[in-house]
Amino acid sequence: MSDDALLDPPPARPLWLWTLADLALLLVGFFVLVQATDRQALARGLREGFGGAVADSAKPDPIPLAAAAVAFAPGSAIPRAPASLIDFATTNLRDPRASLRVSGGTAGAGDVDPATGSADLLAADRARAAAAYLIGHGVAADRILIAAAGTGRRTALVTVSFTGDPYRKQP
C-alpha cells in the first residue's frame, strides 16, 4: 500500500442521501403529531419536555357572542346602576350552551385599590362584584366564569360565550 492510498477518503454515501433521510424522519414525526388523539396531553408533554410552564386550564376559551359593561367609580369596586345587566344575562342565558365570562378592568395609574394600591386587585374585585351581583339576582353560579383582568377601562366586562352542550361529554 502506498502513502498516497492512505490519504484517499473511503467510499461513502452521497450527502444528499443523509439529508433525504433526515427530511423523511421529520415528516414522519410531523404526521405523528398531527394524528395524535389527545392533543391537550401532547401539547402539555411538549411544553414540559422543552422546559415551558404548564397551564392548569384544560378548557379552551369560549367563543364570545355578546358583551355588556358595568361601570365603576374611580378606585371603587361598587357597581354603578347594573340593573340592565340582569336583563342582559337572563336573555342570553336562556340557551343552556351559553355561559357568562366576567373580567374586571382599571383605567390607568390613578385607578387602584385604595387599601393596597394595586390595579390588578381592584380589577379582580370589580369582576367579583359584578359576578356577585348576578348571582344575587338569580343567575346560576356554575354559568359564570371570572376571567383575568384586562379591559383597560373602569368596568367589568360581562361576555356571553358559547361553551357547548352541557349534556354532551367534551373531548
mmCIF file of C-alpha atoms in Angstrom:
data_model
loop_
_atom_site.group_PDB
_atom_site.id
_atom_site.type_symbol
_atom_site.label_atom_id
_atom_site.label_comp_id
_atom_site.label_asym_id
_atom_site.label_seq_id
_atom_site.Cartn_x
_atom_site.Cartn_y
_atom_site.Cartn_z
ATOM 1 C CA MET A 1 0.000 0.000 0.000
ATOM 2 C CA SER A 2 1.386 3.364 -0.960
ATOM 3 C CA ASP A 3 1.357 6.536 1.078
ATOM 4 C CA ASP A 4 -0.962 8.156 -1.452
ATOM 5 C CA ALA A 5 -3.642 5.482 -0.878
ATOM 6 C CA LEU A 6 -3.854 6.324 2.826
ATOM 7 C CA LEU A 7 -4.873 9.930 2.044
ATOM 8 C CA ASP A 8 -7.808 8.974 -0.197
ATOM 9 C CA PRO A 9 -11.197 9.231 1.572
ATOM 10 C CA PRO A 10 -13.067 5.949 1.914
ATOM 11 C CA PRO A 11 -16.088 5.434 -0.334
ATOM 12 C CA ALA A 12 -19.218 6.836 1.329
ATOM 13 C CA ARG A 13 -22.857 7.518 0.643
ATOM 14 C CA PRO A 14 -23.648 10.835 -1.031
ATOM 15 C CA LEU A 15 -24.518 13.736 1.258
ATOM 16 C CA TRP A 16 -27.963 14.235 -0.306
ATOM 17 C CA LEU A 17 -28.972 10.768 0.888
ATOM 18 C CA TRP A 18 -28.450 11.726 4.553
ATOM 19 C CA THR A 19 -30.445 14.911 4.055
ATOM 20 C CA LEU A 20 -33.273 12.960 2.446
ATOM 21 C CA ALA A 21 -33.356 10.535 5.384
ATOM 22 C CA ASP A 22 -33.483 13.440 7.874
ATOM 23 C CA LEU A 23 -36.341 15.013 5.935
ATOM 24 C CA ALA A 24 -38.252 11.728 5.876
ATOM 25 C CA LEU A 25 -37.883 11.324 9.666
ATOM 26 C CA LEU A 26 -39.076 14.890 10.245
ATOM 27 C CA LEU A 27 -42.070 14.250 8.005
ATOM 28 C CA VAL A 28 -42.971 11.065 9.895
ATOM 29 C CA GLY A 29 -42.678 12.944 13.207
ATOM 30 C CA PHE A 30 -44.934 15.693 11.872
ATOM 31 C CA PHE A 31 -47.619 13.190 10.859
ATOM 32 C CA VAL A 32 -47.447 11.523 14.274
ATOM 33 C CA LEU A 33 -48.099 14.928 15.886
ATOM 34 C CA VAL A 34 -50.976 15.674 13.513
ATOM 35 C CA GLN A 35 -52.640 12.315 14.143
ATOM 36 C CA ALA A 36 -52.316 12.471 17.938
ATOM 37 C CA THR A 37 -55.688 11.791 19.546
ATOM 38 C CA ASP A 38 -55.118 13.570 22.854
ATOM 39 C CA ARG A 39 -53.765 16.909 21.661
ATOM 40 C CA GLN A 40 -54.001 18.548 25.093
ATOM 41 C CA ALA A 41 -51.766 15.865 26.631
ATOM 42 C CA LEU A 42 -49.396 16.057 23.663
ATOM 43 C CA ALA A 43 -49.080 19.848 23.956
ATOM 44 C CA ARG A 44 -48.571 19.583 27.719
ATOM 45 C CA GLY A 45 -45.863 16.939 27.219
ATOM 46 C CA LEU A 46 -44.067 19.024 24.601
ATOM 47 C CA ARG A 47 -44.131 22.093 26.879
ATOM 48 C CA GLU A 48 -42.761 20.042 29.782
ATOM 49 C CA GLY A 49 -40.094 18.494 27.560
ATOM 50 C CA PHE A 50 -38.826 21.873 26.454
ATOM 51 C CA GLY A 51 -38.969 23.363 29.954
ATOM 52 C CA GLY A 52 -42.053 25.510 29.438
ATOM 53 C CA ALA A 53 -44.685 26.316 32.010
ATOM 54 C CA VAL A 54 -47.702 24.036 32.029
ATOM 55 C CA ALA A 55 -51.078 25.736 32.248
ATOM 56 C CA ASP A 56 -53.671 24.181 34.542
ATOM 57 C CA SER A 57 -56.583 25.220 32.376
ATOM 58 C CA ALA A 58 -57.547 22.356 30.098
ATOM 59 C CA LYS A 59 -60.648 24.109 28.804
ATOM 60 C CA PRO A 60 -60.210 26.321 25.763
ATOM 61 C CA ASP A 61 -61.531 29.864 25.839
ATOM 62 C CA PRO A 62 -65.215 30.024 24.944
ATOM 63 C CA ILE A 63 -66.448 31.688 21.779
ATOM 64 C CA PRO A 64 -67.703 35.216 22.656
ATOM 65 C CA LEU A 65 -71.158 36.187 21.370
ATOM 66 C CA ALA A 66 -72.197 39.435 23.085
ATOM 67 C CA ALA A 67 -70.951 41.701 25.862
ATOM 68 C CA ALA A 68 -72.207 44.237 28.403
ATOM 69 C CA ALA A 69 -70.205 46.525 30.669
ATOM 70 C CA VAL A 70 -70.763 47.501 34.298
ATOM 71 C CA ALA A 71 -69.361 50.919 35.229
ATOM 72 C CA PHE A 72 -67.478 51.744 38.447
ATOM 73 C CA ALA A 73 -66.339 54.933 40.153
ATOM 74 C CA PRO A 74 -62.559 55.537 40.173
ATOM 75 C CA GLY A 75 -60.914 53.387 42.838
ATOM 76 C CA SER A 76 -64.195 51.652 43.694
ATOM 77 C CA ALA A 77 -65.457 48.086 43.325
ATOM 78 C CA ILE A 78 -69.123 49.049 43.845
ATOM 79 C CA PRO A 79 -71.034 48.810 40.534
ATOM 80 C CA ARG A 80 -72.993 51.803 39.244
ATOM 81 C CA ALA A 81 -76.599 51.029 38.214
ATOM 82 C CA PRO A 82 -76.153 47.483 36.900
ATOM 83 C CA ALA A 83 -79.911 46.835 36.573
ATOM 84 C CA SER A 84 -79.721 46.310 32.809
ATOM 85 C CA LEU A 85 -77.105 43.613 33.411
ATOM 86 C CA ILE A 86 -79.726 41.227 34.814
ATOM 87 C CA ASP A 87 -81.851 41.578 31.662
ATOM 88 C CA PHE A 88 -78.753 41.027 29.540
ATOM 89 C CA ALA A 89 -77.770 37.896 31.487
ATOM 90 C CA THR A 90 -81.215 36.289 31.656
ATOM 91 C CA THR A 91 -81.922 36.942 27.992
ATOM 92 C CA ASN A 92 -78.637 35.474 26.822
ATOM 93 C CA LEU A 93 -78.524 32.546 29.242
ATOM 94 C CA ARG A 94 -81.775 31.023 28.002
ATOM 95 C CA ASP A 95 -79.615 28.783 25.843
ATOM 96 C CA PRO A 96 -78.033 26.109 28.098
ATOM 97 C CA ARG A 97 -74.944 26.095 25.864
ATOM 98 C CA ALA A 98 -74.064 29.684 26.838
ATOM 99 C CA SER A 99 -72.176 30.964 29.868
ATOM 100 C CA LEU A 100 -71.009 34.307 31.233
ATOM 101 C CA ARG A 101 -67.371 35.376 31.475
ATOM 102 C CA VAL A 102 -66.730 38.360 33.767
ATOM 103 C CA SER A 103 -63.432 40.242 33.538
ATOM 104 C CA GLY A 104 -62.625 43.366 35.535
ATOM 105 C CA GLY A 105 -60.572 46.290 34.385
ATOM 106 C CA THR A 106 -58.934 49.503 35.562
ATOM 107 C CA ALA A 107 -58.373 52.795 33.753
ATOM 108 C CA GLY A 108 -54.766 53.776 34.236
ATOM 109 C CA ALA A 109 -52.382 54.651 37.043
ATOM 110 C CA GLY A 110 -54.845 56.507 39.295
ATOM 111 C CA ASP A 111 -57.445 53.757 39.264
ATOM 112 C CA VAL A 112 -56.105 51.464 42.019
ATOM 113 C CA ASP A 113 -57.375 49.681 45.110
ATOM 114 C CA PRO A 114 -57.335 52.261 47.946
ATOM 115 C CA ALA A 115 -56.102 49.795 50.577
ATOM 116 C CA THR A 116 -53.268 48.149 48.615
ATOM 117 C CA GLY A 117 -52.551 50.493 45.702
ATOM 118 C CA SER A 118 -52.889 47.553 43.285
ATOM 119 C CA ALA A 119 -54.708 47.986 39.969
ATOM 120 C CA ASP A 120 -54.858 44.205 39.435
ATOM 121 C CA LEU A 121 -56.544 43.657 42.793
ATOM 122 C CA LEU A 122 -59.118 46.345 42.036
ATOM 123 C CA ALA A 123 -59.839 44.752 38.639
ATOM 124 C CA ALA A 124 -60.359 41.362 40.299
ATOM 125 C CA ASP A 125 -62.638 42.951 42.921
ATOM 126 C CA ARG A 126 -64.708 44.559 40.157
ATOM 127 C CA ALA A 127 -65.124 41.229 38.370
ATOM 128 C CA ARG A 128 -66.133 39.530 41.622
ATOM 129 C CA ALA A 129 -68.585 42.346 42.437
ATOM 130 C CA ALA A 130 -70.270 42.003 39.035
ATOM 131 C CA ALA A 131 -70.417 38.204 39.410
ATOM 132 C CA ALA A 132 -71.825 38.509 42.950
ATOM 133 C CA TYR A 133 -74.466 40.935 41.698
ATOM 134 C CA LEU A 134 -75.507 38.450 39.001
ATOM 135 C CA ILE A 135 -75.602 35.522 41.428
ATOM 136 C CA GLY A 136 -77.559 37.607 43.952
ATOM 137 C CA HIS A 137 -80.198 38.243 41.291
ATOM 138 C CA GLY A 138 -80.763 34.632 40.296
ATOM 139 C CA VAL A 139 -78.062 33.787 37.760
ATOM 140 C CA ALA A 140 -76.644 30.305 38.409
ATOM 141 C CA ALA A 141 -73.097 30.447 39.751
ATOM 142 C CA ASP A 142 -71.963 27.496 37.615
ATOM 143 C CA ARG A 143 -72.739 29.508 34.482
ATOM 144 C CA ILE A 144 -70.317 32.330 35.451
ATOM 145 C CA LEU A 145 -66.555 32.322 34.947
ATOM 146 C CA ILE A 146 -64.352 35.062 36.401
ATOM 147 C CA ALA A 147 -61.512 35.708 33.975
ATOM 148 C CA ALA A 148 -58.261 37.645 34.077
ATOM 149 C CA ALA A 149 -58.361 41.426 34.080
ATOM 150 C CA GLY A 150 -57.565 43.465 31.040
ATOM 151 C CA THR A 151 -60.347 45.611 29.636
ATOM 152 C CA GLY A 152 -58.428 48.886 30.064
ATOM 153 C CA ARG A 153 -61.498 50.743 31.366
ATOM 154 C CA ARG A 154 -63.193 51.220 34.750
ATOM 155 C CA THR A 155 -65.623 48.407 34.031
ATOM 156 C CA ALA A 156 -66.356 44.786 34.497
ATOM 157 C CA LEU A 157 -66.962 43.334 31.061
ATOM 158 C CA VAL A 158 -69.597 40.569 31.042
ATOM 159 C CA THR A 159 -69.344 38.446 27.913
ATOM 160 C CA VAL A 160 -71.853 35.793 26.861
ATOM 161 C CA SER A 161 -69.962 32.886 25.364
ATOM 162 C CA PHE A 162 -70.882 29.689 23.598
ATOM 163 C CA THR A 163 -69.380 26.899 25.688
ATOM 164 C CA GLY A 164 -71.059 23.886 24.114
ATOM 165 C CA ASP A 165 -73.718 21.409 25.049
ATOM 166 C CA PRO A 166 -73.605 20.824 28.835
ATOM 167 C CA TYR A 167 -75.076 17.338 28.417
ATOM 168 C CA ARG A 168 -72.560 16.135 25.835
ATOM 169 C CA LYS A 169 -69.184 14.900 27.058
ATOM 170 C CA GLN A 170 -66.478 17.230 25.756
ATOM 171 C CA PRO A 171 -63.336 15.630 24.211
#
